[in-house]
Amino acid sequence: MSYTFTLDGKVIPFVDGQTIIQAASAAGVFIPHLCYHPEFKPHGSCKLCTVKVNGRHTASCTMRAAPGMVVESETEEINAERRALTQMLFVEGNHFCPSCEKSGNCQLQATAYHLGMMSAHYDHFFPNRAVDASHPEALLDFNRCILCSLCVRASRDVDGKNVFGLSGRGIKTHLIVNAKSGRLADTDFTLADKAAQVCPVGVILKKRQGFAVPIGERKYDKAPISQTAETTEGR
Amino acid sequence: MHAEAVAGVVDRVINRYRRDPTCMLQILREVQEACDWIPPEAIDRMQAMLGVPRTKIEGVAGFYSFIYTEPRGKYRVLFSDNITDRMQGNRALMERLCNNLWVERGKVSEDGLVSVGKTACTGLCDQGPGMLVNNYAIGGLSLERIDEIAELIRNKVPLADWPAAYFKIEDNIRRADILLNADFKPGEALLAARARAPSDGLNASNMRSWREGLPSGIGGPGATLDEIKRSGLRGRGGAGFTTGLKWEACRNAQLKAGHQRVVVCNADEGEPGTFKDRVLLSKCPDLVFEGMTVAAYAIGATRGFVYLRGEYRYLLDHLNAVLANRRRQNLLGKDICGLPGADFDIEIHVGAGAYVCGEESALIESLEGKRGTPRNRPPFPVTNGYLDQPTIVNNVETFAAAALIALNGGEWYAGIGTKQSAGTKIISVSGDCERPGIYEYPFGVSIRQVLEDCGATDTQAVQVSGPSGICVAEDEFDRIIGFEDIPTAGAFTIFNKSRDMFEVARNYVHFFQHESCGFCTPCRVGTSLLKNLMDKLHYGSGSPYDFAEIEKLNQLLQSMSHCGLGHTACNPVLDTIAKFRPAYDKRMMQQDFTPAFDLDRELSSARQMTGRDDAGAHLATEHGGQS
Ligand SMILES: Cc1cc2nc3c(=O)[nH]c(=O)nc-3n(C[C@H](O)[C@H](O)[C@H](O)COP(=O)(O)O)c2cc1C
Ligand code: SF4
Ligand code: SF4
Ligand code: FES
């Protein structure tokens, strides 16, 4: 069966089982998101995709669409809250965009631009996170991890490998890899893995590829994240 | 411990848990009880025997405060650090123990013998300050007792040989009503439920589902559910959801092939200042288990769990003995009370230091042996709970009340309390009063009455329902406990006029920051930002700007967070700002913004390293003038 709901006044069709964000993107409407990826089970952790449904806040990536819903998304109030969330992610990790290989291809950065984030606003936490350069093909720079779990889901559900996982709790939550040594080199990770493709920020990086495409000519340099068709592709 | 010995321990524990990966947290906990920590070889062995990836085991181990993947000493001492413990002087005691044992707070002693740290409220507020040693609770700490404990540790006396008096936890029941006074014999409630024949009280629409649950087609379940509905019982875990509706929804949920219905008793009791479930479990475990069995009978469940918080580990062996006894009396097991098809048993799972696991969907994740992260809802546990099966989660006190309702009928129960809040409520009273302990009242009792009964004088404020509840000031003491006014899970923490309400709020903010599960951005980062702001005020660098920031964070936490923890994390701060503003004003040396960075404070580690603390080692910091 197909039904409709409204999103910022626009009529959005959907079919049974679709979430709000799925229906919206099928209709060409962009809702900011970081932990959602159309190919994976929704997670609902970053909360960037939060919208108001009949006046109540809810994550649009996990909320099933229902007939007649009245959804607000692009309002100043909600965008201000989303902006605060991106600022939180920026201060939680160490994001030095000008020197980052992912710059211009990074969803966090592009989303911050989309939301008009002008400064980090909060005091930086400057966490101490060591880089793992042990693997011959890939590099893990934990400084930029936003704990979206996409690599975890990709490795588990697509690659069948469980290379990645989250450990710790609260602000100490962190990414781990499947090796007693804790090093990527000692896992069965390869660049052919789906998990190698999905990181929305610059944690999982291909080695010896540095700046192959110059900054200024990269994905989100050409068109803002709201207009790139596969906004969740990552690279 | 040698790798082989470790493997032996792991094998024994895993086999006892039927090699079931859903018991991962229980396995980790028991391996740790034998090995003192979780060595990497133990994870190797678990990985092989359970067939789960290492990331999963390390992810679970890393989530819980009481599971250690690094050595923490043979004796692991954790001081309870709730605000009431602080008021009772826990800080000085902790320092004394550290000095006695020559160990730094939060670190392991050089010989690997002992570690000393702090933990959230251990549920001993009426007999604090409290501590846990290898997860066994000790209350009533004093300087003298601390010195004795240091001696025992230094002499490596096994915990089992420590004076039994240390581990004696009092019930401190000061006022009892229908629950705590119940003259109850095991089995009575079940027999009463069975006797309540279906003759006319049962409506046909319910027939299908209870038949589904209890294939032999007994009439009692529907009638029992009707009594629960008639009683007006609402959940005692804080949110106050109508119990009858929850049970009915679970009973009506479709069962998939191979699935069964599940009853879960939430004994996580993590809310600082709450300890009534501890007393219920210690004083009347049969009443609680019987309530669970009544629930199982009403909804057609066959499997039950008690999720017992790690801090109450000391109750485990006793509770298991009570369960064994009930099995012997045919009050658990197959064909309970001779009812064909009435099959139900209860297993106890013990938590490991994570407040968020009290949230029902996080609790279910934890029961399944995972990280305690709250699930996305819908679907709700009543349809898709434990291992995707229809599940009810209720508080300990809710089950105790349900047993009495099954025994005496819904009407009897509805006649107690107020219109919207039937029955009694058990309140855990602590803080500044003469008689801290457990008070059971019919709903509708005023704050003032409780204060009078417990001998509180010169009271400035009461924090009702713990940090996620509300802080009431003197002009509100005529308000009542009940769903129509102040609902509560049970905590009642009293502060007299000598207390600094800012420090109370700051303690609670530290609690939330520590207990955030870390899943969602607003709570994970927001509670940390909030903690930093409160610390900034504490250090005297606060300004009106910081107030505005706190209010903004509150908004964000409330609207964007994934679960109740994030939604309520700002409550204590906002309440105290609104009601005890002078406590904040006192800290605002500046009218304009001041950065949190304080050069002199940053030099403290350098001072410690060089062993200098004279005037020359300090910078005279100038406040203000930085706008
Ligand atoms: C962060 C958080 C912690 C909670 N802790 C507990 C708890 O320790 N015990 C409890 O019974 N309910 C707790 N709850 C409420 C439960 O999620 C749930 O509502 C309750 O167990 C339902 O039982 P009831 O209907 O009998 O009250 C907590 C909720 C949240 C959001
Ligand atoms: S490494 Fe990347 S994909 Fe994985 S959790 Fe971190 S940010 Fe997400
Ligand atoms: S609100 Fe806090 S505790 Fe709840 S899911 Fe989010 S991070 Fe976890
Ligand atoms: S995209 Fe929906 S919560 Fe992250």
mmCIF file of C-alpha atoms in Angstrom, chain B residues 46 128 130 133 138 177 242 316 333 382 398 435 577 594 620:
data_model
loop_
_atom_site.group_PDB
_atom_site.id
_atom_site.type_symbol
_atom_site.label_atom_id
_atom_site.label_comp_id
_atom_site.label_asym_id
_atom_site.label_seq_id
_atom_site.Cartn_x
_atom_site.Cartn_y
_atom_site.Cartn_z
ATOM 1 C CA MET B 46 35.524 -17.408 25.479
ATOM 2 C CA GLY B 128 26.492 4.968 54.708
ATOM 3 C CA GLY B 130 29.302 2.566 51.978
ATOM 4 C CA VAL B 133 35.045 -4.807 48.159
ATOM 5 C CA ILE B 138 30.043 -2.892 53.462
ATOM 6 C CA ASP B 177 2.046 -0.981 55.570
ATOM 7 C CA THR B 242 -0.547 1.043 34.178
ATOM 8 C CA LEU B 316 22.432 -13.533 45.165
ATOM 9 C CA GLY B 333 8.802 -25.363 37.640
ATOM 10 C CA VAL B 382 5.716 -6.199 25.267
ATOM 11 C CA THR B 398 5.263 -3.691 41.319
ATOM 12 C CA ARG B 435 15.841 8.046 61.266
ATOM 13 C CA ILE B 577 18.995 27.171 39.595
ATOM 14 C CA THR B 594 35.653 33.913 31.589
ATOM 15 C CA ALA B 620 48.441 34.764 40.982
#
